[in-house]
Coordinates of C-alpha atoms in Angstrom, one line a residue:
M8 CA -6.8 28.9 -4.4
E9 CA -5.8 28.4 -1.4
L10 CA -9.5 28.1 -0.3
Y11 CA -10.3 25.5 -2.5
L12 CA -7.0 23.5 -1.6
Y13 CA -8.8 23.8 1.9
L14 CA -12.4 22.8 0.3
A15 CA -11.0 20.1 -1.3
L16 CA -9.0 18.8 1.6
F17 CA -11.3 19.3 5.4
S18 CA -14.0 19.2 4.2
P19 CA -14.4 15.0 3.8
L20 CA -13.3 15.3 7.5
V21 CA -16.5 17.5 8.1
S22 CA -18.4 15.1 6.2
S23 CA -16.9 12.3 8.8
L24 CA -17.4 14.4 11.7
F25 CA -21.4 15.5 11.3
S26 CA -22.5 11.9 10.6
A27 CA -19.7 10.9 13.9
L28 CA -22.3 13.2 15.9
F29 CA -24.8 10.9 15.0
T30 CA -23.8 6.8 14.9
A31 CA -26.3 6.2 18.8
T32 CA -28.6 7.6 17.1
P33 CA -30.9 5.9 14.6
K34 CA -31.0 6.3 10.9
K35 CA -31.2 10.3 9.8
Q36 CA -31.7 10.3 5.9
F37 CA -30.3 13.5 6.6
T38 CA -26.9 12.6 7.2
G39 CA -26.1 10.4 4.2
I40 CA -27.1 13.4 2.0
V41 CA -25.2 16.8 4.2
A42 CA -22.4 14.2 4.0
S43 CA -22.2 13.6 0.8
G44 CA -23.4 17.4 -0.6
L45 CA -19.7 17.6 1.7
I46 CA -17.9 14.8 -0.4
I47 CA -19.0 16.4 -3.8
L48 CA -17.9 20.0 -2.7
A49 CA -14.7 19.0 -1.8
F50 CA -14.5 17.5 -6.3
V51 CA -15.9 21.0 -6.8
S52 CA -13.6 22.4 -5.7
S53 CA -10.2 20.2 -7.5
T54 CA -12.1 20.4 -10.6
I55 CA -11.2 24.5 -10.2
L56 CA -7.9 23.1 -9.2
L57 CA -8.2 21.2 -11.8
T58 CA -8.8 23.5 -14.5
H59 CA -6.8 26.6 -12.2
I60 CA -3.5 23.8 -13.0
L61 CA -4.7 23.0 -16.8
S62 CA -4.9 26.8 -17.5
G63 CA -1.3 26.7 -16.7
G64 CA -0.9 27.9 -12.6
D65 CA 1.6 27.7 -10.6
V66 CA 1.7 24.8 -8.4
V67 CA -0.7 25.4 -5.5
H68 CA 1.7 24.7 -2.8
V69 CA 0.8 25.5 1.9
E70 CA 2.4 24.6 5.3
L71 CA -0.4 24.5 6.8
M72 CA 1.5 25.4 10.3
T73 CA 4.8 23.0 11.9
W74 CA 4.0 20.0 12.7
M75 CA 7.9 18.6 14.2
A76 CA 11.6 20.8 14.5
T77 CA 14.3 19.5 16.2
G78 CA 17.9 19.6 15.5
D79 CA 17.8 18.9 11.7
L80 CA 14.3 17.0 11.8
Y81 CA 11.7 20.1 10.1
I82 CA 8.5 18.5 8.6
P83 CA 5.5 20.8 8.8
F84 CA 1.8 20.1 7.7
G85 CA 2.5 20.5 3.8
F86 CA -0.1 20.0 1.1
V87 CA 0.5 21.2 -2.4
V88 CA -1.3 21.0 -5.7
D89 CA 0.2 19.5 -8.9
Q90 CA -0.2 18.0 -11.9
V91 CA 0.2 14.7 -10.4
S92 CA -2.0 15.3 -7.3
V93 CA -4.8 17.0 -8.4
T94 CA -5.0 13.6 -11.5
M95 CA -5.7 12.0 -7.8
M96 CA -7.6 14.2 -6.4
M97 CA -9.8 14.4 -9.1
V98 CA -10.2 10.8 -9.8
V99 CA -10.4 10.0 -5.4
T100 CA -13.1 12.8 -5.2
L101 CA -15.5 12.3 -8.5
V102 CA -15.8 7.8 -7.2
S103 CA -16.2 9.0 -3.6
S104 CA -18.9 11.5 -4.6
V105 CA -19.8 9.2 -6.1
V106 CA -20.2 6.5 -3.9
H107 CA -22.1 8.6 -0.9
V108 CA -24.7 9.4 -2.5
Y109 CA -25.2 6.1 -4.0
S110 CA -24.7 4.7 -0.6
I111 CA -28.1 6.8 0.7
G112 CA -30.1 4.0 -0.8
Y113 CA -27.5 1.1 -0.8
M114 CA -27.7 1.0 2.9
D115 CA -31.8 3.0 3.7
H116 CA -32.5 0.3 6.0
D117 CA -28.7 -0.9 7.3
K118 CA -29.1 0.2 11.5
G119 CA -25.6 1.8 10.7
F120 CA -26.1 4.1 8.1
N121 CA -24.8 7.1 10.0
R122 CA -21.8 5.3 10.9
F123 CA -21.0 4.8 7.9
F124 CA -21.2 7.9 6.2
S125 CA -19.0 8.5 9.2
Y126 CA -15.9 6.5 8.2
L127 CA -16.7 7.1 4.1
S128 CA -15.9 10.2 4.5
A129 CA -12.7 9.3 7.1
F130 CA -11.7 7.5 4.6
V131 CA -11.7 10.1 1.6
F132 CA -10.2 12.5 3.8
S133 CA -6.6 10.3 4.9
M134 CA -6.5 9.7 0.9
M135 CA -6.3 13.1 0.1
I136 CA -3.9 13.5 2.8
L137 CA -2.0 11.0 1.6
V138 CA -1.9 12.0 -1.5
M139 CA -2.1 15.9 -1.6
S140 CA 1.6 15.9 1.0
D141 CA 4.3 17.4 -0.1
N142 CA 6.6 15.3 2.4
F143 CA 7.2 11.7 2.9
A144 CA 5.7 11.6 7.0
G145 CA 2.5 12.8 5.7
L146 CA 1.7 10.8 2.8
F147 CA 2.1 7.5 5.6
I148 CA 0.3 9.1 8.6
G149 CA -2.8 9.3 5.1
W150 CA -1.1 5.7 4.7
E151 CA -2.4 4.3 8.2
G152 CA -5.3 6.0 7.6
V153 CA -6.2 4.9 4.8
G154 CA -5.4 1.2 7.1
L155 CA -7.2 1.6 10.1
C156 CA -10.8 3.5 7.6
S157 CA -10.3 0.3 5.9
W158 CA -10.3 -1.7 8.9
L159 CA -13.1 0.1 9.9
L160 CA -15.5 -0.5 6.4
I161 CA -14.6 -3.9 5.5
G162 CA -14.6 -5.4 9.6
F163 CA -18.2 -2.9 9.1
W164 CA -20.5 -5.8 10.3
Y165 CA -18.7 -7.3 12.6
H166 CA -22.0 -9.0 13.9
K167 CA -20.5 -12.0 11.1
E168 CA -17.3 -13.7 12.2
S169 CA -16.1 -13.7 8.5
A170 CA -15.9 -9.8 8.5
T171 CA -13.9 -9.4 11.2
W172 CA -11.9 -11.7 10.3
A173 CA -11.0 -10.4 6.6
A174 CA -10.2 -6.5 8.5
N175 CA -7.6 -8.1 10.2
E176 CA -6.5 -9.7 7.7
A177 CA -5.9 -6.8 5.4
F178 CA -4.6 -4.3 8.6
I179 CA -2.7 -6.4 9.8
M180 CA -1.1 -7.8 6.0
N181 CA -0.8 -4.1 6.0
R182 CA 0.5 -3.9 9.1
I183 CA 3.8 -6.4 7.5
A184 CA 4.5 -3.8 4.6
D185 CA 4.4 -0.4 6.3
L186 CA 7.7 -2.3 8.5
G187 CA 9.3 -1.9 4.6
M188 CA 8.3 1.0 3.7
L189 CA 9.2 2.9 7.1
I190 CA 12.5 2.1 7.1
G191 CA 12.1 2.7 3.6
L192 CA 11.6 6.2 5.3
F193 CA 14.3 6.3 7.4
L194 CA 16.5 5.1 5.0
V195 CA 15.2 8.7 3.0
Y196 CA 15.8 11.0 5.6
W197 CA 18.7 9.7 7.2
N198 CA 20.6 9.6 4.1
T199 CA 19.4 13.5 2.7
G200 CA 18.6 14.4 5.5
T201 CA 14.7 15.3 5.2
L202 CA 11.1 13.9 3.8
Q203 CA 10.1 16.4 1.6
Y204 CA 9.4 15.5 -1.8
E205 CA 11.9 18.0 -3.2
Q206 CA 14.4 18.8 -0.9
A207 CA 14.9 14.5 -0.8
F208 CA 14.5 14.6 -4.8
A209 CA 17.5 16.9 -5.0
A210 CA 19.7 15.2 -3.0
M211 CA 19.4 11.5 -4.1
P212 CA 21.5 11.9 -8.0
S213 CA 24.4 11.6 -4.8
L214 CA 23.6 9.1 -3.1
S215 CA 25.2 5.5 -3.5
T216 CA 23.4 2.8 -5.8
D217 CA 23.2 0.5 -3.2
I218 CA 21.4 3.1 -0.6
L219 CA 19.5 4.0 -3.6
T220 CA 18.3 0.5 -5.1
W221 CA 17.8 -0.8 0.0
M222 CA 14.8 2.4 -0.8
G223 CA 13.6 1.9 -3.6
I224 CA 13.2 -2.2 -2.3
F225 CA 11.1 -1.2 1.1
L226 CA 8.9 1.6 -0.1
F227 CA 7.9 -0.3 -3.0
I228 CA 6.9 -3.5 -0.2
G229 CA 5.1 -0.6 1.2
A230 CA 3.6 -0.1 -1.7
M231 CA 2.7 -4.5 -1.9
G232 CA 0.5 -4.4 1.2
K233 CA -1.5 -1.3 -0.2
S234 CA -1.9 -2.2 -3.2
A235 CA -1.8 -5.8 -3.2
Q236 CA 0.7 -7.4 -5.0
F237 CA 2.0 -11.2 -4.5
P238 CA 2.5 -12.2 -1.8
L239 CA 0.8 -9.9 -0.2
H240 CA -2.6 -9.8 -2.5
T241 CA -4.5 -12.9 -0.4
W242 CA -6.4 -10.1 2.5
L243 CA -8.1 -7.9 -1.1
A244 CA -10.1 -10.9 -2.3
D245 CA -11.0 -11.2 1.5
A246 CA -11.6 -7.7 1.6
M247 CA -15.4 -8.2 -0.4
E248 CA -16.8 -9.2 3.3
G249 CA -17.9 -5.8 3.4
P250 CA -20.9 -3.3 1.8
T251 CA -20.1 -3.0 -1.3
P252 CA -19.8 1.0 -2.0
V253 CA -16.7 0.2 0.3
S254 CA -15.4 -2.2 -2.4
A255 CA -16.3 0.4 -4.7
L256 CA -13.9 3.2 -2.9
I257 CA -12.0 1.1 -2.2
H258 CA -10.7 -0.5 -5.6
A259 CA -11.0 2.6 -7.6
A260 CA -9.9 5.7 -6.1
T261 CA -8.3 4.9 -2.4
M262 CA -6.7 2.3 -0.6
V263 CA -5.5 0.1 -2.9
T264 CA -4.5 3.3 -6.0
A265 CA -3.1 4.6 -2.6
G266 CA 1.2 2.3 -4.1
V267 CA 0.9 3.1 -7.0
Y268 CA 0.8 6.0 -5.9
L269 CA 4.1 6.1 -4.2
V270 CA 5.8 4.5 -6.9
I271 CA 4.7 7.7 -9.3
R272 CA 5.3 10.4 -6.6
A273 CA 8.9 8.6 -5.9
N274 CA 9.6 8.4 -9.7
P275 CA 13.5 10.4 -9.5
L276 CA 14.3 8.4 -7.1
Y277 CA 13.0 4.6 -9.4
D278 CA 14.9 6.5 -13.0
L279 CA 18.4 5.6 -10.5
I280 CA 17.8 2.2 -9.8
P281 CA 16.1 0.5 -13.4
N282 CA 17.1 -2.9 -12.1
V283 CA 14.4 -2.2 -9.0
G284 CA 11.6 -0.8 -11.4
L285 CA 12.6 -4.1 -13.9
F286 CA 11.6 -6.0 -10.8
I287 CA 8.3 -4.1 -10.6
A288 CA 7.0 -4.6 -14.2
S289 CA 8.0 -7.8 -14.3
L290 CA 6.3 -8.6 -9.7
G291 CA 3.2 -6.9 -12.0
A292 CA 3.0 -8.7 -15.4
F293 CA 3.1 -12.1 -13.0
V294 CA 0.3 -9.8 -11.3
A295 CA -1.9 -9.6 -13.7
F296 CA -2.0 -13.2 -14.8
Y297 CA -2.4 -14.4 -11.7
A298 CA -5.5 -12.5 -11.0
A299 CA -6.8 -12.7 -14.0
S300 CA -6.8 -17.0 -14.2
M301 CA -8.2 -16.4 -10.6
A302 CA -11.6 -14.8 -12.5
L303 CA -11.6 -17.5 -14.6
V304 CA -13.2 -19.4 -12.4
N305 CA -14.4 -18.1 -9.4
R306 CA -17.9 -18.6 -8.3
D307 CA -18.1 -15.1 -6.3
M308 CA -19.4 -11.9 -8.1
K309 CA -18.1 -9.3 -5.7
R310 CA -14.0 -11.9 -6.0
I311 CA -14.6 -11.1 -9.5
I312 CA -14.5 -8.0 -10.4
A313 CA -11.7 -7.8 -6.8
Y314 CA -9.5 -10.4 -8.8
S315 CA -10.5 -8.6 -12.1
T316 CA -8.7 -4.3 -9.7
L317 CA -5.5 -7.2 -8.6
S318 CA -4.6 -7.6 -12.6
Q319 CA -5.1 -4.0 -13.4
L320 CA -3.0 -2.8 -10.3
G321 CA -0.8 -5.4 -12.1
Y322 CA -0.1 -3.1 -15.6
M323 CA -0.7 -0.1 -13.7
F324 CA 3.0 -1.7 -12.4
V325 CA 4.2 -2.7 -15.3
A326 CA 3.9 1.0 -16.6
A327 CA 5.3 2.6 -13.4
G328 CA 8.5 0.4 -13.2
L329 CA 9.4 0.9 -17.3
G330 CA 9.9 4.5 -16.7
A331 CA 6.1 5.1 -17.9
Y332 CA 4.8 6.9 -14.7
W333 CA 2.1 8.7 -16.6
V334 CA 0.7 6.3 -19.0
A335 CA 0.2 4.3 -15.4
L336 CA -1.7 7.2 -13.5
F337 CA -3.4 7.2 -17.1
H338 CA -4.5 3.5 -16.2
L339 CA -5.4 4.5 -12.6
M340 CA -7.8 8.2 -13.7
A341 CA -9.5 6.0 -16.1
H342 CA -10.0 2.1 -14.7
A343 CA -10.7 3.9 -11.0
F344 CA -14.0 5.0 -13.4
F345 CA -15.6 1.2 -15.0
K346 CA -14.2 -0.6 -12.3
A347 CA -16.1 1.4 -9.7
L348 CA -19.2 1.7 -11.7
L349 CA -19.5 -2.6 -12.6
F350 CA -18.8 -2.7 -8.3
L351 CA -22.4 -0.4 -8.4
G352 CA -23.1 -2.6 -10.0
A353 CA -22.4 -5.5 -8.6
G354 CA -24.4 -3.6 -5.7
N355 CA -27.4 -3.2 -7.4
V356 CA -27.8 -6.9 -8.8
M357 CA -26.7 -8.1 -4.7
H358 CA -30.0 -5.3 -3.4
A359 CA -32.1 -7.6 -6.3
M360 CA -30.7 -11.1 -5.9
H361 CA -31.2 -10.6 -1.6
D362 CA -27.7 -11.0 -1.1
E363 CA -26.7 -14.0 -3.5
L364 CA -23.0 -13.3 -5.2
D365 CA -23.2 -16.8 -7.2
P366 CA -23.7 -15.5 -10.6
F367 CA -25.0 -19.2 -11.4
K368 CA -27.0 -18.6 -9.9
M369 CA -29.5 -15.7 -11.7
G370 CA -29.4 -16.0 -15.6
G371 CA -32.2 -13.1 -17.3
L372 CA -31.1 -10.3 -15.2
K373 CA -31.1 -8.1 -18.3
K374 CA -34.8 -7.7 -17.8
P375 CA -35.9 -6.2 -14.8
M376 CA -32.7 -4.2 -14.6
K377 CA -32.5 -3.6 -17.4
A378 CA -30.5 0.1 -16.6
T379 CA -28.0 -2.3 -14.9
F380 CA -27.4 -4.7 -17.3
I381 CA -26.6 -1.9 -19.9
M382 CA -23.7 0.0 -17.3
M383 CA -22.2 -2.9 -16.0
T384 CA -21.8 -4.8 -20.0
L385 CA -20.3 -1.2 -21.2
A386 CA -18.1 -1.0 -18.4
S387 CA -17.3 -5.0 -18.8
V388 CA -16.7 -3.6 -22.4
A389 CA -14.0 -0.7 -21.1
L390 CA -12.2 -3.1 -19.0
A391 CA -11.1 -5.6 -22.0
G392 CA -10.2 -2.6 -23.4
I393 CA -12.5 -2.2 -26.8
F394 CA -12.0 0.6 -29.0
P395 CA -12.9 3.3 -28.5
F396 CA -13.7 3.0 -24.4
A397 CA -11.1 4.1 -21.8
G398 CA -9.5 1.1 -20.9
F399 CA -8.7 0.9 -25.2
F400 CA -6.5 3.9 -25.4
S401 CA -4.9 3.2 -20.8
K402 CA -4.1 -0.5 -21.6
D403 CA -3.8 -0.2 -25.1
L404 CA -0.4 2.8 -24.4
I405 CA 0.8 0.1 -21.4
L406 CA 1.2 -3.4 -23.6
E407 CA 3.2 -0.1 -26.3
V408 CA 5.3 0.7 -23.8
S409 CA 6.3 -3.0 -22.8
I410 CA 6.6 -3.5 -26.8
I411 CA 9.3 -0.4 -27.4
E412 CA 11.2 -0.9 -24.0
H413 CA 11.8 -3.9 -25.4
H414 CA 10.6 -6.7 -22.7
Y415 CA 8.6 -9.1 -24.5
I416 CA 7.7 -11.7 -22.3
I417 CA 6.2 -8.7 -20.3
Y418 CA 4.3 -8.1 -23.0
S419 CA 3.1 -11.4 -24.4
V420 CA 2.0 -11.5 -20.9
L421 CA 0.0 -8.6 -21.0
L422 CA -1.5 -9.4 -24.4
F423 CA -3.1 -13.2 -23.1
T424 CA -3.2 -11.2 -19.7
A425 CA -6.1 -9.3 -21.9
G426 CA -7.9 -11.5 -23.6
L427 CA -7.9 -13.3 -20.1
T428 CA -10.0 -10.5 -18.6
A429 CA -12.2 -10.3 -22.0
F430 CA -13.2 -13.5 -21.3
Y431 CA -14.0 -14.0 -17.0
S432 CA -15.6 -10.0 -17.8
F433 CA -18.0 -10.9 -20.0
R434 CA -18.5 -14.2 -18.0
L435 CA -19.7 -12.2 -15.1
V436 CA -21.7 -10.3 -17.9
A437 CA -23.3 -13.3 -19.1
L438 CA -24.5 -15.0 -16.1
I439 CA -26.1 -12.9 -14.9
F440 CA -27.8 -11.2 -17.9
H441 CA -28.5 -13.7 -20.2
G442 CA -29.4 -17.7 -21.1
E443 CA -32.3 -18.9 -18.1
E444 CA -33.7 -16.9 -15.4
R445 CA -32.3 -19.8 -13.2
Y446 CA -33.0 -17.4 -9.8
K447 CA -36.8 -18.6 -10.2
L448 CA -36.3 -22.1 -9.0
F449 CA -33.9 -19.8 -5.3
G450 CA -37.9 -18.1 -5.5
I451 CA -36.0 -14.7 -5.9
H452 CA -37.9 -11.9 -7.3
P453 CA -35.5 -8.9 -8.5
H454 CA -36.0 -5.4 -8.5
E455 CA -33.6 -2.4 -10.3
A456 CA -32.3 0.1 -7.2
Y457 CA -33.7 3.4 -6.9
K458 CA -33.4 6.0 -9.4
F459 CA -31.8 8.1 -7.3
M460 CA -28.9 6.1 -7.4
L461 CA -28.6 5.0 -11.1
V462 CA -28.5 8.7 -12.3
A463 CA -25.3 9.1 -9.5
M464 CA -23.7 6.1 -11.4
S465 CA -23.8 8.5 -14.6
P466 CA -21.5 10.5 -14.3
L467 CA -19.1 7.3 -13.8
L468 CA -20.5 5.0 -17.3
I469 CA -19.5 8.5 -19.8
L470 CA -16.0 8.9 -18.5
A471 CA -15.5 4.8 -18.8
I472 CA -16.9 5.4 -22.6
I473 CA -15.2 8.7 -23.2
A474 CA -12.3 9.8 -20.8
G475 CA -10.1 7.6 -23.2
S476 CA -10.4 10.4 -25.7
F477 CA -8.7 13.0 -23.0
K478 CA -5.6 11.5 -22.7
M479 CA -3.9 14.7 -25.0
T480 CA -5.1 17.0 -22.5
Y481 CA -3.7 14.6 -19.5
F482 CA -0.6 14.3 -21.7
E483 CA 0.9 17.5 -21.7
M484 CA -0.6 17.9 -18.7
V485 CA 0.8 16.0 -15.9
T486 CA 4.0 15.5 -17.7
A487 CA 5.0 19.3 -16.9
L488 CA 6.0 17.3 -13.4
L489 CA 6.8 13.3 -14.7
P490 CA 8.9 12.6 -17.6
A491 CA 8.0 13.6 -20.5
T492 CA 8.1 10.8 -22.8
E493 CA 5.5 10.1 -25.6
Y494 CA 5.0 6.1 -26.2
H495 CA 5.0 5.2 -30.0
V496 CA 4.9 1.9 -32.2
H497 CA 8.0 3.2 -35.0
S498 CA 6.7 1.6 -38.2
V499 CA 2.8 2.5 -38.6
A500 CA 2.1 -0.9 -39.7
M501 CA 3.1 -2.3 -36.9
Y502 CA 1.3 -0.4 -34.3
W503 CA -1.9 -1.3 -36.5
I504 CA -1.7 -4.8 -36.8
M505 CA -0.7 -5.1 -32.5
T506 CA -3.9 -3.2 -32.6
I507 CA -5.8 -4.6 -34.4
G508 CA -4.5 -8.2 -33.6
T509 CA -5.0 -7.2 -30.2
Q510 CA -8.7 -6.3 -30.7
I511 CA -9.8 -9.6 -32.7
F512 CA -7.8 -11.5 -30.0
V513 CA -9.9 -10.1 -26.7
I514 CA -13.4 -9.8 -29.3
L515 CA -13.4 -13.6 -29.9
A516 CA -12.7 -14.0 -26.5
I517 CA -16.1 -12.3 -25.6
A518 CA -17.9 -13.8 -28.7
F519 CA -16.6 -17.5 -26.6
A520 CA -17.9 -16.5 -23.0
Y521 CA -21.3 -15.5 -24.7
K522 CA -21.1 -18.7 -26.4
K523 CA -19.9 -21.0 -23.3
Y524 CA -22.1 -19.0 -20.8
A525 CA -24.7 -17.2 -22.6
M526 CA -25.8 -19.2 -25.9
S527 CA -25.7 -22.7 -23.8
P528 CA -28.1 -24.7 -20.9
V529 CA -25.4 -23.3 -17.1
T530 CA -26.6 -25.6 -14.7
V531 CA -25.3 -24.3 -11.1
P532 CA -22.3 -26.8 -10.6
D533 CA -22.4 -29.1 -7.7
G534 CA -19.0 -30.5 -7.2
T535 CA -19.7 -32.7 -10.7
S536 CA -18.6 -32.3 -13.7
K537 CA -16.3 -33.0 -15.5
M538 CA -14.7 -29.2 -14.9
E539 CA -14.9 -28.5 -11.2
N540 CA -12.8 -32.4 -10.7
R541 CA -10.2 -31.2 -13.3
L542 CA -6.6 -30.9 -11.3
C543 CA -6.5 -26.8 -13.2
Y544 CA -9.9 -26.2 -11.6
K545 CA -9.8 -27.6 -8.6
I546 CA -5.9 -24.8 -8.3
L547 CA -7.6 -22.2 -9.9
I548 CA -10.7 -22.2 -7.5
N549 CA -8.7 -22.2 -4.6
Q550 CA -6.1 -19.8 -5.6
Y551 CA -2.7 -21.9 -6.7
Y552 CA -3.5 -23.7 -2.3
I553 CA -1.8 -19.8 -1.2
P554 CA -3.9 -19.5 2.1
Y555 CA -3.9 -22.7 2.8
I556 CA 0.3 -22.7 2.5
Y557 CA 0.0 -19.6 4.3
Q558 CA -2.3 -20.3 7.3
E559 CA 0.0 -24.4 7.7
Y560 CA 3.1 -22.9 7.2
V561 CA 3.3 -19.1 8.4
V562 CA -0.6 -18.7 10.7
K563 CA 0.0 -22.4 12.4
P564 CA 3.5 -22.7 12.8
Y565 CA 3.3 -19.0 14.3
R566 CA 0.7 -19.8 16.6
E567 CA 2.5 -23.1 18.0
L568 CA 5.9 -21.1 18.5
S569 CA 2.8 -17.9 21.0
T570 CA 1.4 -20.8 23.0
I571 CA 5.0 -22.1 23.9
F572 CA 6.3 -18.9 25.1
W573 CA 3.1 -17.9 26.8
K574 CA 2.9 -21.6 28.2
E575 CA 6.6 -22.1 29.0
I576 CA 8.6 -18.3 29.2
D577 CA 5.3 -16.0 30.5
M578 CA 4.3 -18.2 32.4
K579 CA 7.2 -20.2 33.4
I580 CA 9.3 -17.5 33.7
V581 CA 8.2 -13.5 34.1
D582 CA 4.9 -14.3 35.2
A583 CA 5.9 -17.0 37.9
S584 CA 9.0 -13.9 38.9
V585 CA 6.8 -11.7 38.8
D586 CA 4.2 -14.3 41.4
G587 CA 6.7 -14.8 42.8
I588 CA 8.4 -11.5 44.4
A589 CA 4.5 -10.2 45.5
K590 CA 4.6 -13.6 47.6
I591 CA 7.5 -13.3 49.0
F592 CA 6.7 -8.9 49.8
Y593 CA 3.4 -10.4 50.6
S594 CA 5.1 -13.2 53.1
T595 CA 7.2 -10.4 55.0
G596 CA 4.5 -9.2 55.4
E597 CA 2.8 -11.2 56.9
N598 CA 5.8 -12.1 59.2
T599 CA 6.2 -8.5 60.2
R600 CA 2.4 -7.5 61.1
T601 CA 2.5 -8.6 65.1
M602 CA 5.1 -5.7 64.5
Q603 CA 1.8 -3.2 65.0
S604 CA -0.3 -5.4 66.7
G605 CA -0.9 -2.2 69.1
N606 CA 1.0 -3.9 72.8
L607 CA 2.9 -1.7 73.9
S608 CA 5.5 -3.9 75.6
T609 CA 5.7 -5.3 72.2
M610 CA 6.4 -1.8 71.0
L611 CA 9.1 -1.4 72.7
K612 CA 11.1 -4.4 72.8
W613 CA 10.9 -3.6 68.7
M614 CA 11.6 0.2 69.8
V615 CA 14.8 -1.4 72.1
A616 CA 15.6 -3.9 68.7
G617 CA 15.9 -1.3 66.4
I618 CA 17.6 1.5 68.3
V619 CA 20.3 -1.7 68.9
A620 CA 19.8 -1.8 65.4
L621 CA 21.1 1.6 64.9
L622 CA 23.9 1.5 67.2
S623 CA 25.3 -1.6 66.2
L624 CA 26.1 -0.4 62.5
A625 CA 27.2 3.0 63.5
V626 CA 29.2 1.8 65.4
V627 CA 31.2 -1.0 62.6
F628 CA 30.5 2.8 60.9
G629 CA 32.1 4.6 62.5
L630 CA 35.9 1.4 63.5
A631 CA 35.3 1.3 59.0
V632 CA 36.4 4.3 58.7
R633 CA 39.3 4.6 61.5
Y634 CA 41.0 2.0 61.3
S635 CA 40.7 2.4 57.3
D636 CA 44.0 2.6 56.3
E637 CA 44.6 -0.7 58.0
I638 CA 41.9 -2.8 56.6
K639 CA 43.5 -1.9 53.2
V640 CA 46.8 -3.1 53.7
I641 CA 45.1 -6.4 55.4
L642 CA 42.8 -6.5 52.3
S643 CA 45.8 -6.2 50.0
G644 CA 47.3 -8.5 51.8
L645 CA 44.2 -11.7 51.0
G646 CA 44.4 -10.5 47.7
V647 CA 41.6 -8.4 47.6
Q648 CA 42.1 -5.0 45.5

């Protein structure tokens, strides 16, 4: 099985390096084909490893080589395929395979075609290192790798100022969070003497609660940055400046799922600090509602789906925070399929609409884009949690967990958010595909995507429909490593009331969205309607003014303080000191250059002066040595020690 581990891990690296060979050349179609083939090879290898684990095979653990060995510190390049990592490997490689094949068509006319595939494959490789490493140091390498690749891909169209700004925002926001994670890793090593998962987790029960709490807090700060949890969330929606396949990969299989994976992987730590877990769950519930509310009014198709991701990440953190780690991982997996499908469908719409993102300028696209309409509608049904789609099984489980653990406020927030999710999802579907063909007003002639792109998307569609049916098989596999708590509402009647009630609530939200946006005339908003002038709308459309607050009270003061330090300290003190020393040496050189005039008489004079100076120093030194005792007596008399 080691061979398949190496193939799954290193195929994306080979894919990236191969594509990098052609970055300076014009677009080569075979670059995308070979790169995609190598990612598919990684998926096939991951599938074989999953089959091995499902059949009861041993965990595959390899140590490639020693990375660091100094004193008591020993960190190998070690990789493990266990029940948790193989689940993530399957999600990452499956979604990545679809995205790579899809990108051959999506990036067909882009000058950076070869460069794009190099970055995209490097992104997958970094994520594979993150999920497959058997220690925190290896995880951190992958962690920083996905951060770097996200910067490259979000800012892929670097000629656009908005893209470079968004890339820098994502990179800087994550560096802030990564400082917290680094502190957490230092605490782990300082108190356990190792960064290997097995040994570190085994040593944690003997540590004090205070130390464990700080470990959990700092590690979660890192997770907050990667998974865009409040208040480090603003980069996620702005990251939509990158190509749409990148958005699909970031939001479904890499980057943002890394934070959830970290909490799940560190479950032995978080089991020991339930108060931190409750904070994680509470923050997750808040973020779930917070993001869903902003999606209600947004007029950017990709940002609406991005806010949806942020909201669903909140659901995952609720499950993980309440100790239902396998439920969090299950929702992560199910969510990856229908969210990637939504983003790729949005990419089809963008191409058809000449990169238009405002759904109010679309309408009636179900006729020219029937396949995309079906796929996005079914993905939205899964996202809304309608039975028997994947989202129903994973999201309803999280609601059950919150009820069983007696966190009724969290349950209420998540239930209300489920209604909002259904509303904004079908608001988007209704505005894009139903109603009048408003795109004709803008002279747009839409067309369907290439057939091979639609075929590439089909596995995601199938899994968005049927993934929930694998729940028990998944449960039996993953709970060999994670806590095997089964979550069932004790009363059968109560379970059916909750389930049917939730379904009715969600269906009513969908019906309301269709009535408002599909069955009634829709005009392109221009800022004059009553809705757009209401306070609530302004708060939501401006993201609760959080970006404004950051800009006015963090960025601007920091910039002003930096300017003061630059002008008053750097230039007037540091630069002035360095320049002053340079001037002294320069003037000294200018004044002594006459010594090298080449005039024999002048040079002899300087030689004599030098000899006299040296002899004088020798005499003074000799006298000091000869009369050292007398000098000491005189100095002591003067009170000098």
